[in-house]
CSV table of C-alpha atoms in Angstrom, one decimal:
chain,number,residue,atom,x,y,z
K,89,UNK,CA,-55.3,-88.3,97.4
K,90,UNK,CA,-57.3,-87.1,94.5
K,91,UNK,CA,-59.7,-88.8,92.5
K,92,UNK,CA,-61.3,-87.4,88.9
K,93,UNK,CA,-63.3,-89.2,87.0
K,94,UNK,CA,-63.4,-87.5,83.7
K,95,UNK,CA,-64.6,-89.3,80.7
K,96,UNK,CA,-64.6,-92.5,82.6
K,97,UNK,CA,-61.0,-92.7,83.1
K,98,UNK,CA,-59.2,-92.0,86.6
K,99,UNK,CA,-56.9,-89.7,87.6
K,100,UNK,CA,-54.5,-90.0,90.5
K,101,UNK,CA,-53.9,-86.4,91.6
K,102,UNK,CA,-49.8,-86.6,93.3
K,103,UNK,CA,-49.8,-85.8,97.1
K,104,UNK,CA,-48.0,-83.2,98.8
K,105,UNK,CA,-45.9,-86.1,100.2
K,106,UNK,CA,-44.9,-87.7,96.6
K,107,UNK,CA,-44.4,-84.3,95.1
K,108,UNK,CA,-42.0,-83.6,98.4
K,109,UNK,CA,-40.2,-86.7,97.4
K,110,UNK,CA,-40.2,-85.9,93.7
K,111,UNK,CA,-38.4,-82.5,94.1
K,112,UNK,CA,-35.8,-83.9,96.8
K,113,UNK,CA,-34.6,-86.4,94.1
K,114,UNK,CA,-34.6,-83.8,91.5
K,115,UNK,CA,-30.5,-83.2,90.4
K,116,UNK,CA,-29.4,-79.9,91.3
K,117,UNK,CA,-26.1,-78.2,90.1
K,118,UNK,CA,-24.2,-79.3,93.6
K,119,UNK,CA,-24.5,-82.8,93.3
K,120,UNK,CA,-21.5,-83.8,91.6
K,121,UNK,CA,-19.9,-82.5,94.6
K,122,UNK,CA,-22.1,-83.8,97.7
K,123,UNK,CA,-19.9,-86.8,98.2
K,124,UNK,CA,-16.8,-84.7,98.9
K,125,UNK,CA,-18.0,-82.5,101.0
K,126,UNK,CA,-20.0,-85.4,103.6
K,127,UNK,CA,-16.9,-86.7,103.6
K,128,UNK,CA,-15.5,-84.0,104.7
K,129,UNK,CA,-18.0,-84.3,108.2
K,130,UNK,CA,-16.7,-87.6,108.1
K,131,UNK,CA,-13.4,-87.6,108.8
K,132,UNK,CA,-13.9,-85.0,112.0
K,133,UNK,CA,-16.4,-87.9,113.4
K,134,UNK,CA,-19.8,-86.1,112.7
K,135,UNK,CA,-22.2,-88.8,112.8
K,136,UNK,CA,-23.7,-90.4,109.9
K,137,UNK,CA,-27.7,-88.5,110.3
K,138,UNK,CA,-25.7,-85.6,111.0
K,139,UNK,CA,-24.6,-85.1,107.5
K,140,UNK,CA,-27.1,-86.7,106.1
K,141,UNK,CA,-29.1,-83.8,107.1
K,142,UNK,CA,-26.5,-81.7,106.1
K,143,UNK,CA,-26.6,-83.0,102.7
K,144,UNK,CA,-30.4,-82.2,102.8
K,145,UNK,CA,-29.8,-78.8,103.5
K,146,UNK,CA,-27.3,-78.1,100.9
K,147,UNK,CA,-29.2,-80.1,98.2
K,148,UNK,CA,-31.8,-77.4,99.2
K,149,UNK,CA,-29.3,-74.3,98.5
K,150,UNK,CA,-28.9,-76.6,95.0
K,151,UNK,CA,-32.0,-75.7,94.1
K,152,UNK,CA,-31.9,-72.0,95.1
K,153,UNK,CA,-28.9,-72.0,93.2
K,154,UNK,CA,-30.9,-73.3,90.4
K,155,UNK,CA,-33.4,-70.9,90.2
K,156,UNK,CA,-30.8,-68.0,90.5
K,157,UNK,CA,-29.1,-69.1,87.9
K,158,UNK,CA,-25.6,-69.6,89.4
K,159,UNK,CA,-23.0,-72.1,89.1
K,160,UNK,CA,-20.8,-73.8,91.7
K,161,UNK,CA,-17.6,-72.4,90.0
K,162,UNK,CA,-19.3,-69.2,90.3
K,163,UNK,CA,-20.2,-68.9,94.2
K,164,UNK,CA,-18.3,-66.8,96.4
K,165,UNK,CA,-18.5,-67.2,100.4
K,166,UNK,CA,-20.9,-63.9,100.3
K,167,UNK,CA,-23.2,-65.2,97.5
K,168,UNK,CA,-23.9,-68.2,99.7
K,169,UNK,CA,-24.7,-66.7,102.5
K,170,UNK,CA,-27.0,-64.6,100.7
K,171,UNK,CA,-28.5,-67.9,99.0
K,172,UNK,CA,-28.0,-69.8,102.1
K,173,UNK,CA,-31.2,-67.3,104.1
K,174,UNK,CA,-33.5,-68.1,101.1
K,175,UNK,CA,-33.1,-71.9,102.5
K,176,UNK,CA,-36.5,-72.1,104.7
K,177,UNK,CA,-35.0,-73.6,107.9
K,178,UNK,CA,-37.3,-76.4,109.9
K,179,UNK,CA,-38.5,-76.0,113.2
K,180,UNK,CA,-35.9,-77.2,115.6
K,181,UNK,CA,-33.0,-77.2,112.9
K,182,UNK,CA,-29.9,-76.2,115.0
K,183,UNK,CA,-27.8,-75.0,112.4
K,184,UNK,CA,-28.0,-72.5,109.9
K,185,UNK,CA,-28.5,-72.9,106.4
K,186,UNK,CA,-26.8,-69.7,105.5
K,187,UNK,CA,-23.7,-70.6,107.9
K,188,UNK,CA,-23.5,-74.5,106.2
K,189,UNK,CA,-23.9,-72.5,102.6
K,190,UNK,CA,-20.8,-70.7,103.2
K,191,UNK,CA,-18.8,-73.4,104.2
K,192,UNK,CA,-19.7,-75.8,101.1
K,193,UNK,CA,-18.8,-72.4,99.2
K,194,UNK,CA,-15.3,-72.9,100.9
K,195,UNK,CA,-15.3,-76.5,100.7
K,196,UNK,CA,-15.8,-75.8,96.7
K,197,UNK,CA,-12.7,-73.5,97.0
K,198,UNK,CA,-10.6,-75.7,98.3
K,199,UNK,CA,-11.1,-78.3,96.0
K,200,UNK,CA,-10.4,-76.0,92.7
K,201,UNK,CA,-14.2,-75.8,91.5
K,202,UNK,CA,-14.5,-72.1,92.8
K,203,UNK,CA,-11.9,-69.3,93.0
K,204,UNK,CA,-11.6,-67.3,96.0
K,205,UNK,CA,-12.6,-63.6,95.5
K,206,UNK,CA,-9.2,-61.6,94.7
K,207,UNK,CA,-8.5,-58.8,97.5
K,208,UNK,CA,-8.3,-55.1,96.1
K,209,UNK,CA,-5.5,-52.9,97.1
K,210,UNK,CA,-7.2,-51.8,100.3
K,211,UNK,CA,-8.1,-55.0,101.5
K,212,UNK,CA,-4.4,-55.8,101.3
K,213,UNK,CA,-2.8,-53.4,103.0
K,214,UNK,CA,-5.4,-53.3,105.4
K,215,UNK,CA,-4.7,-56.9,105.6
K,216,UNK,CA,-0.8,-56.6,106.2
K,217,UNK,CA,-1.3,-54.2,109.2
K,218,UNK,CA,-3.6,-56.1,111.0
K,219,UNK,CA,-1.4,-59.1,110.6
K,220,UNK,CA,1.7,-56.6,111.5
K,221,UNK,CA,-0.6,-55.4,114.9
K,222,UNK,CA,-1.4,-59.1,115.6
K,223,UNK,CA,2.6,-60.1,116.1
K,224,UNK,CA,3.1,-57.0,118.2
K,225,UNK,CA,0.4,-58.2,120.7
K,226,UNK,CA,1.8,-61.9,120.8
K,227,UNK,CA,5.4,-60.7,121.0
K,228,UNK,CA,5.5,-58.0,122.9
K,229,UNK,CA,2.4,-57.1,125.0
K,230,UNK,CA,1.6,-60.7,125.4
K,231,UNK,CA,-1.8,-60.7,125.4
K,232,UNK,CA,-3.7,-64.1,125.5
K,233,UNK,CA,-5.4,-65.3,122.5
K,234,UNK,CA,-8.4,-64.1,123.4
K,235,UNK,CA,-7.5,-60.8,123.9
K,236,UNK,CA,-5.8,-60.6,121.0
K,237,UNK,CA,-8.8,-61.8,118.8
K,238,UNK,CA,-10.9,-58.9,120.4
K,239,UNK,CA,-8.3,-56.2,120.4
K,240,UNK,CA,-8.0,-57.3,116.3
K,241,UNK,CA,-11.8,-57.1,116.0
K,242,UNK,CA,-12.3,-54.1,117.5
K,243,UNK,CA,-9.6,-52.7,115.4
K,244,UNK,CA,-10.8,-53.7,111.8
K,245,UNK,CA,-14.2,-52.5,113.0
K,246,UNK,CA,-12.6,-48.9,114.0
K,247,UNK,CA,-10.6,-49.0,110.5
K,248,UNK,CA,-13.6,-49.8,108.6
K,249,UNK,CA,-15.8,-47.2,110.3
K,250,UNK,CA,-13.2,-44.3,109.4
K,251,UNK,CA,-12.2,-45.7,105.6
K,252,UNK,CA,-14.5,-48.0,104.5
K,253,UNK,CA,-13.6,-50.0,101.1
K,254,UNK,CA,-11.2,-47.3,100.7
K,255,UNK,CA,-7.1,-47.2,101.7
K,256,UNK,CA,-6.6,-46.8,104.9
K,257,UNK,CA,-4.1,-43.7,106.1
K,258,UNK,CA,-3.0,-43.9,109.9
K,259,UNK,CA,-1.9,-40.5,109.1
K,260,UNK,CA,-5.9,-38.7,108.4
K,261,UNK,CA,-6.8,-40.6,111.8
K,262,UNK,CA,-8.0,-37.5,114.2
K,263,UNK,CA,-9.2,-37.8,117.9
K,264,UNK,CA,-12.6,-37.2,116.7
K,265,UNK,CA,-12.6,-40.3,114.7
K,266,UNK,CA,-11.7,-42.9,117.6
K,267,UNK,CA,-14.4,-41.0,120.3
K,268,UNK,CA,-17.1,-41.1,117.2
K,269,UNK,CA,-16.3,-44.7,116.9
K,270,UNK,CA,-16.5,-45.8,120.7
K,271,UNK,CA,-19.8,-43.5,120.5
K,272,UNK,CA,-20.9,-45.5,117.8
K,273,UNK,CA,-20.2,-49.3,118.8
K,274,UNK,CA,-22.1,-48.0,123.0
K,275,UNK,CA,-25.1,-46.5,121.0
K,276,UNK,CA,-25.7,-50.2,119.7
K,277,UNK,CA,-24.1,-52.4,122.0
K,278,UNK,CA,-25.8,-53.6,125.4
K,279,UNK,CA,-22.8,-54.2,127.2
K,280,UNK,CA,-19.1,-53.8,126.4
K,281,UNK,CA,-17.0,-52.4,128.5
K,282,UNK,CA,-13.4,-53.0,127.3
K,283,UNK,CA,-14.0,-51.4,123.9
K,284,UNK,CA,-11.8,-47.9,124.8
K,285,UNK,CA,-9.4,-50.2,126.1
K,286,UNK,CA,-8.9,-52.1,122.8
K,287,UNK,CA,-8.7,-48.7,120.5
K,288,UNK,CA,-6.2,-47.1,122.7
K,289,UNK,CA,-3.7,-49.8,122.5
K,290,UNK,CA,-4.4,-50.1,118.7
K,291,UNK,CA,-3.8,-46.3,118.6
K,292,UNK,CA,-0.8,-46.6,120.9
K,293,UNK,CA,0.8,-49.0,118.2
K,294,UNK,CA,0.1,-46.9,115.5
K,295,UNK,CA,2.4,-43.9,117.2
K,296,UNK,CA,5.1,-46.3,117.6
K,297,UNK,CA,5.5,-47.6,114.5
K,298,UNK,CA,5.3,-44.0,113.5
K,299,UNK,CA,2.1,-44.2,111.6
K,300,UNK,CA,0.5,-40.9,113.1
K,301,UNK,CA,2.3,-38.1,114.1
K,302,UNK,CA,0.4,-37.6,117.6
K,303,UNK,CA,-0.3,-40.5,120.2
K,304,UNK,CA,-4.2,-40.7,119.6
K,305,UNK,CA,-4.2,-43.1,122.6
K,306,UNK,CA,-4.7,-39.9,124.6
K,307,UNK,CA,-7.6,-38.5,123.5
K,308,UNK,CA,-9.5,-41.5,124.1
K,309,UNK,CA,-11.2,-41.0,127.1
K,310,UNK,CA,-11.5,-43.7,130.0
K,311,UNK,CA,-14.9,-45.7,130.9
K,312,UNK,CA,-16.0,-44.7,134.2
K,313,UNK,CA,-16.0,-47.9,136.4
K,314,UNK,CA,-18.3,-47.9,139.6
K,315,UNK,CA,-16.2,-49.8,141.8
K,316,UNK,CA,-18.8,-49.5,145.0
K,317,UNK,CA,-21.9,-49.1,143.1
K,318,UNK,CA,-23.2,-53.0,144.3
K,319,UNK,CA,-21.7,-55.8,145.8
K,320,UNK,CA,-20.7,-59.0,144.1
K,321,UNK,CA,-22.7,-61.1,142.8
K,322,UNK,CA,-22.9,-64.0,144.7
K,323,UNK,CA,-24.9,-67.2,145.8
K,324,UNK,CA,-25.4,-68.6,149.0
K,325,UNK,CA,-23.6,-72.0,150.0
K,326,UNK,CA,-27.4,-73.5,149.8
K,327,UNK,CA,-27.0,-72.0,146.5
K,328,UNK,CA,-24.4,-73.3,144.7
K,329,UNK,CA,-24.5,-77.3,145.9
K,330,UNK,CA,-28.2,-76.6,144.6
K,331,UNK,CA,-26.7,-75.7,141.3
K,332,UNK,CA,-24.5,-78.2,141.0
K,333,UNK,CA,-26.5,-80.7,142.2
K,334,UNK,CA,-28.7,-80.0,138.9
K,335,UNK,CA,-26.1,-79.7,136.5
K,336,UNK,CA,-24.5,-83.6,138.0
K,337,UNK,CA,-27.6,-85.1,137.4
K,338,UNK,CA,-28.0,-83.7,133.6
K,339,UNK,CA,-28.6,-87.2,132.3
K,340,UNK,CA,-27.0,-85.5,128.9
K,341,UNK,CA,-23.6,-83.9,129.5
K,342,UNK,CA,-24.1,-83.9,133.3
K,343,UNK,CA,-20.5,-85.3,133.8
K,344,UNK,CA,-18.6,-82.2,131.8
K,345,UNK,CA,-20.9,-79.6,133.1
K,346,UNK,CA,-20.4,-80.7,136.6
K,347,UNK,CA,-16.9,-80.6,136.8
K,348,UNK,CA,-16.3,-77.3,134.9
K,349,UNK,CA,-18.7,-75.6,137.6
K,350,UNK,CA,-17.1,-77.7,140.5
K,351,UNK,CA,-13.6,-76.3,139.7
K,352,UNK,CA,-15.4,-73.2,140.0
K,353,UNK,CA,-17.1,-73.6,142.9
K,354,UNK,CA,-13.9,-75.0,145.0
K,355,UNK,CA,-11.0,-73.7,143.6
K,356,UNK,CA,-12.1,-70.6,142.3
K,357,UNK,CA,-11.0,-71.0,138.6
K,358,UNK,CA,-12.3,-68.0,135.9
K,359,UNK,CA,-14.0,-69.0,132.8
K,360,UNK,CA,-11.3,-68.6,130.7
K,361,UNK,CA,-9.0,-71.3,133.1
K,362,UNK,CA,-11.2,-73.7,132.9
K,363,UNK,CA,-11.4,-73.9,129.1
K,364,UNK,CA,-7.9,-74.0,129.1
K,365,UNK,CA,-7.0,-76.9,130.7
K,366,UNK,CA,-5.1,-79.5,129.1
K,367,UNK,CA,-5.2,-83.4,129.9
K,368,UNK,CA,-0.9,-83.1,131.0
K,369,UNK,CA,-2.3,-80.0,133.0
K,370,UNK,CA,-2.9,-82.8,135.6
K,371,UNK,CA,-0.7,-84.9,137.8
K,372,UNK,CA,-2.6,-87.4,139.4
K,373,UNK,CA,-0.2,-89.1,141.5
K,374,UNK,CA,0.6,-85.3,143.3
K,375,UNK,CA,-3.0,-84.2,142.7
K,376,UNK,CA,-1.9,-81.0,141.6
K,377,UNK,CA,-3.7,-78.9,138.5
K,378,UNK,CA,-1.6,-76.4,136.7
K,379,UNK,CA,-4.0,-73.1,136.0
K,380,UNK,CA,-2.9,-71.4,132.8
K,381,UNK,CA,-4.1,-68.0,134.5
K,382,UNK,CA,-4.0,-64.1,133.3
K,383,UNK,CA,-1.1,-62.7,132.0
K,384,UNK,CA,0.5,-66.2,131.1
K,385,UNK,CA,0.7,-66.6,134.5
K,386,UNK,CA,0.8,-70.8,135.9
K,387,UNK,CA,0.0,-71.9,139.2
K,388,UNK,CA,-0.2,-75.3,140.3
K,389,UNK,CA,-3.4,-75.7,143.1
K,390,UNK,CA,-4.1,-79.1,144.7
K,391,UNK,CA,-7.0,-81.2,143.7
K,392,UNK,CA,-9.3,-82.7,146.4
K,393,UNK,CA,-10.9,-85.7,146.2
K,394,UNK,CA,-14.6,-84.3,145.1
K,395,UNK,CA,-12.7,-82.4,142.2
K,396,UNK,CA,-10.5,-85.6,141.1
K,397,UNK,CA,-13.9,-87.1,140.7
K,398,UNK,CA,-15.9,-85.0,139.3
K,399,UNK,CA,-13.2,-84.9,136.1
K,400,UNK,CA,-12.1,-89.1,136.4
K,401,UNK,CA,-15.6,-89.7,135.3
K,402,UNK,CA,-16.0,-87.1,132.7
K,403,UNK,CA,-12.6,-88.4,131.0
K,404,UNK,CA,-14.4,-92.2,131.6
K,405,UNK,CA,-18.2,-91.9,131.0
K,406,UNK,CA,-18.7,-88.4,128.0
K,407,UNK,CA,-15.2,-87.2,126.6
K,408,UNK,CA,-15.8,-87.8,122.9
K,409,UNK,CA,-13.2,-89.2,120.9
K,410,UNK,CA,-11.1,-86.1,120.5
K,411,UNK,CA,-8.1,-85.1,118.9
K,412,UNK,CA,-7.2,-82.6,120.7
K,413,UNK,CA,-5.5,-82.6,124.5
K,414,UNK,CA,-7.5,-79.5,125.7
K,415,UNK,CA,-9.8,-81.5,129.0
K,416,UNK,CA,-13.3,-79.8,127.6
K,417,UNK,CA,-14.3,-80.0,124.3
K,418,UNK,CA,-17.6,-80.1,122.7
K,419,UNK,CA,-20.1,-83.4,123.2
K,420,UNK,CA,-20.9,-82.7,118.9
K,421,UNK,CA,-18.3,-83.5,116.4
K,422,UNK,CA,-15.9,-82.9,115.6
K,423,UNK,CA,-15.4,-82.5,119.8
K,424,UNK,CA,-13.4,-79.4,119.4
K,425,UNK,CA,-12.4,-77.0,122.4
K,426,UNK,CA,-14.6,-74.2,123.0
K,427,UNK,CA,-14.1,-70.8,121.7
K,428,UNK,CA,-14.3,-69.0,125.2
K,429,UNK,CA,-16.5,-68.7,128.5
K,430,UNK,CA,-19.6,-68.2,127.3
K,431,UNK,CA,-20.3,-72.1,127.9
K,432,UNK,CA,-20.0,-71.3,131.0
K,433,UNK,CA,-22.4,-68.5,131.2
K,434,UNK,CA,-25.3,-70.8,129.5
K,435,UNK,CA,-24.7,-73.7,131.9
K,436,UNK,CA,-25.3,-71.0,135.3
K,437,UNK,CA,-28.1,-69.6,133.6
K,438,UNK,CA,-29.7,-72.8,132.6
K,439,UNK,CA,-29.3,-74.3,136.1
K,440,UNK,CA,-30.5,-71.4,138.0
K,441,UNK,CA,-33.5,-71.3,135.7
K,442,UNK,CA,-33.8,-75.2,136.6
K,443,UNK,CA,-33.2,-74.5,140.4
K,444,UNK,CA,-36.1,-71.9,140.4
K,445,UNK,CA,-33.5,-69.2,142.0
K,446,UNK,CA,-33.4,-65.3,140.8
K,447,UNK,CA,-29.9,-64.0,139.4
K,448,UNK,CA,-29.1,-60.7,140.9
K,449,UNK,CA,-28.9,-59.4,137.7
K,450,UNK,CA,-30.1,-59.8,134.3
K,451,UNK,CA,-26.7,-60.7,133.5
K,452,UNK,CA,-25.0,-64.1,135.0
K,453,UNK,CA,-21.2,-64.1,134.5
K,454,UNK,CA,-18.9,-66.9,134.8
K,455,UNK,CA,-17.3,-65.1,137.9
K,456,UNK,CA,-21.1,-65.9,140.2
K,457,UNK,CA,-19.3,-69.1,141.6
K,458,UNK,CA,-15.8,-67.0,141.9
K,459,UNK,CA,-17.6,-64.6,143.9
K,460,UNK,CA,-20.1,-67.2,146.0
K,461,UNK,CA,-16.5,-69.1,146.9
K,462,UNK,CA,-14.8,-65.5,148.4
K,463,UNK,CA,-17.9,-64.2,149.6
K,464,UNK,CA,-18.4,-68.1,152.0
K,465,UNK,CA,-14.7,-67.7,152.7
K,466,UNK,CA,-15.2,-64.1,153.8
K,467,UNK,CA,-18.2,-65.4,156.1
K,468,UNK,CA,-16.4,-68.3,157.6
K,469,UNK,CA,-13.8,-66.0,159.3
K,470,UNK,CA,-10.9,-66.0,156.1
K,471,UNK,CA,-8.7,-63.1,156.1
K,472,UNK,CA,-8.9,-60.6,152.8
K,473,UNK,CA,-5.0,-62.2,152.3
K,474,UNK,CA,-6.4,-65.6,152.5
K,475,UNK,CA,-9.3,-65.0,150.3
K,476,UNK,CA,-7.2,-63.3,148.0
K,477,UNK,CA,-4.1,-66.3,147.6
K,478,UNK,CA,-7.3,-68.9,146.8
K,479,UNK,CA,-8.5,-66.7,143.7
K,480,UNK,CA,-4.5,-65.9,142.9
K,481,UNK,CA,-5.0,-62.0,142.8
K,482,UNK,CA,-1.9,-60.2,141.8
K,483,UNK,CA,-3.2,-56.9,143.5
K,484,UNK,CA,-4.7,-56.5,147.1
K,485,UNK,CA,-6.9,-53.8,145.0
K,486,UNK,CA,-8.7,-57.1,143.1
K,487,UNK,CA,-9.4,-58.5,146.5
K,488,UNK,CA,-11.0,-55.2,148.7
K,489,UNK,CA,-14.1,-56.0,146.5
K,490,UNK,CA,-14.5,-58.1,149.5
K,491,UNK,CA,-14.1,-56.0,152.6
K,492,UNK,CA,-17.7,-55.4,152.2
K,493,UNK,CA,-19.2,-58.7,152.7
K,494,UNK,CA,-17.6,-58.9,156.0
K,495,UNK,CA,-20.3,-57.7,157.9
K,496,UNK,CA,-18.6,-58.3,161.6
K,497,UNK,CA,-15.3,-56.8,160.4
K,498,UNK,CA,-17.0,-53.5,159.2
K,499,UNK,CA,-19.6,-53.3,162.6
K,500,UNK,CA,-16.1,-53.4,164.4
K,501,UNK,CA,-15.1,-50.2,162.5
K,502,UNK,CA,-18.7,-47.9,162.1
K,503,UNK,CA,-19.1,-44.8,163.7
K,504,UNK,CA,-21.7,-43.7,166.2
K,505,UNK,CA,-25.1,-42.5,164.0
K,506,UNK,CA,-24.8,-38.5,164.5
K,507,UNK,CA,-28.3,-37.5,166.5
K,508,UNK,CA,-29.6,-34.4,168.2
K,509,UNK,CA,-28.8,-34.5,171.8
K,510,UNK,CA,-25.2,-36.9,171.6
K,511,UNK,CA,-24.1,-39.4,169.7
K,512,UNK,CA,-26.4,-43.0,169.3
């Protein structure tokens, strides 16, 4: 605090605190609609400091909005994005301002105050395809969900490379556009090999529905794949129960963690099926699981004791109080299922960090515990058959991966070193 003295009368200089308070309960153009949209948080069960601080934040963009001279009626979800990253964002803050700006933008929208930006021509018929390619993957390639949102993605992304704002024309499409986009989306992206894959069979619909007068699908070349360039990835049995020993006693979310990794670990479950499981996936009196697996496929595995656990006192102690009837959802509100594997992947990485082991590569996939669960089964004397009805392959191909890691089976089968003199 302050003091002056001039002329014999005192001053009281404000604070940095005070004029902090001052400007927070300034009114800002949003205001009138701050209720609304907490209540919105509300009803999906975020908690009450939760959007308070969410309230904060958007009070903030207020002011930004104030100085830019725009009005709610006038923001679009673009403009508050772009208003949303002039929002400084405290140390710590988990979610973004620019992300929570663009959905007050559409929480404005849907109560009437803003109007959605109209679509141009382009953006319409670009619109109706996709939607168009979207049914043909779900009824008839039958492609999972996520899949599908990939093989869109990848699509709008090649449409947008070759025509831009402009209207699109399946017919101008030229081999040389779809090999300069895959050149383009490698040059930037670390890893991504499926992205060929994804424009062929966008190209491959295109020719059916008589779009282009040539199957571009063709031209795209195939991504080399170096089937015996390492082995898998794998931990050792010392390994795993060390991860999962850290993970169970995660006095946080210990409880979900654990079991997602333990169905792993035993029954060999990808990602992708674990996220997937619902609570009537379970029969408790059989203790059987049903496995929504690749290709819409459903097996039913038996549960052991350790597994019917692990997931009893996840469903007891951390389940929020979700809606939905997928087994996993998120410990924050609203406690919605997860998007995909990538959970997973944070979880692995975060416990072998914790565990003070190395992953054998800078990468740690979902499919380490898939691969530590052959590669003991391998060790312990299991046929490549065996090993291969435990992880449900549909090809012996999937399971030869394998062969490798049996050590005693290949000494069986090597062939005398060649030397000078007779062979040693």
């Amino acid at each position: 605090m302050i003091v002056l003295r001039p002329f014999g009368i005192i001053f009281v200089a404000p604070t940095t605190w005070s004029t902090k308070i001052m400007s927070e309960n300034l009114e800002t153009c949003v205001d009138p609609y701050l209720a609304s949209f907490g209540e919105s948080f509300a009803v999906a069960n975020y908690k009450a400091a939760t959007i308070k601080s969410y309230r904060s934040i958007i009070r903030k963009l207020g002011q930004v909005m104030d100085a830019e001279g725009i009005e709610p009626s006038a923001l679009t979800l673009n403009q508050a994005e772009r208003l949303g990253r002039m929002v400084p964002r405290k140390h710590g803050q988990t979610v973004c301002p620019h992300n929570l700006a663009r959905r007050f933008a559409g929480h404005l929208i849907d109560i009437g105050v803003a109007q959605p930006v109209p679509l141009t021509e382009a953006r319409i018929a670009r619109a109706a395809l996709l939607a168009n390619f979207e049914t043909y993957l779900v009824k008839q390639r039958g492609l999972s969900q996520r899949t599908i949102y990939h093989t869109l993605r990848f699509a709008d992304r090649f449409l947008n490379h070759r025509f831009g704002e402009t209207m699109v024309d399946p017919g101008r499409l030229r081999p040389a556009d779809a090999i300069g986009f895959i050149e383009h989306v490698l040059a930037g992206a670390r890893r991504d090999k499926t992205i060929a894959t994804h424009v062929r069979i966008f190209l491959q619909y295109l020719f059916g529905r008589g779009a282009t007068a040539t199957n571009l699908a063709l031209s795209v070349p195939k991504t080399a794949k170096r089937w015996g360039a390492r082995l898998p990835r794998h931990l050792s049995p010392d390994g795993v129960e060390a991860v999962l020993a850290s993970v169970r006693d995660n006095q946080r979310h210990g409880a979900r963690d654990y079991a997602m990794l333990l169905l792993m670990a035993r029954l060999g479950l990808r990602a992708a099926e674990v996220i997937a499981i619902q609570l009537d996936d379970i029969d408790w009196r059989a203790g059987e699981l049903l496995v929504r697996g690749k290709g819409k496929l459903h097996d039913r595995l038996p549960i052991t004791v350790e597994v019917g656990d692990a997931l009893s006192r996840y469903l007891r102690e951390e389940r929020g109080p979700a809606t939905c009837r997928t087994m996993f959802v998120t410990h924050r509100a609203p406690h919605r299922p997860f998007k995909d594997g990538q959970i997973v992947n944070a979880i692995l990485k975060d416990a072998l960090k914790a565990t003070g082991q190395k992953p054998v590569t800078p990468y740690v996939g979902s499919h380490l515990l898939r691969h530590s669960l052959a590669t003991r089964l391998v060790n312990t004397g299991a046929s490549l058959d065996e090993v291969g009805d435990v992880l449900r392959h549909r090809s012996r191909s999937s399971t030869m991966i394998y062969a490798r890691l049996d050590i005693d089976g290949l000494r069986s089968i090597a062939q005398p070193w060649p030397a000078a003199g007779g062979a040693q």
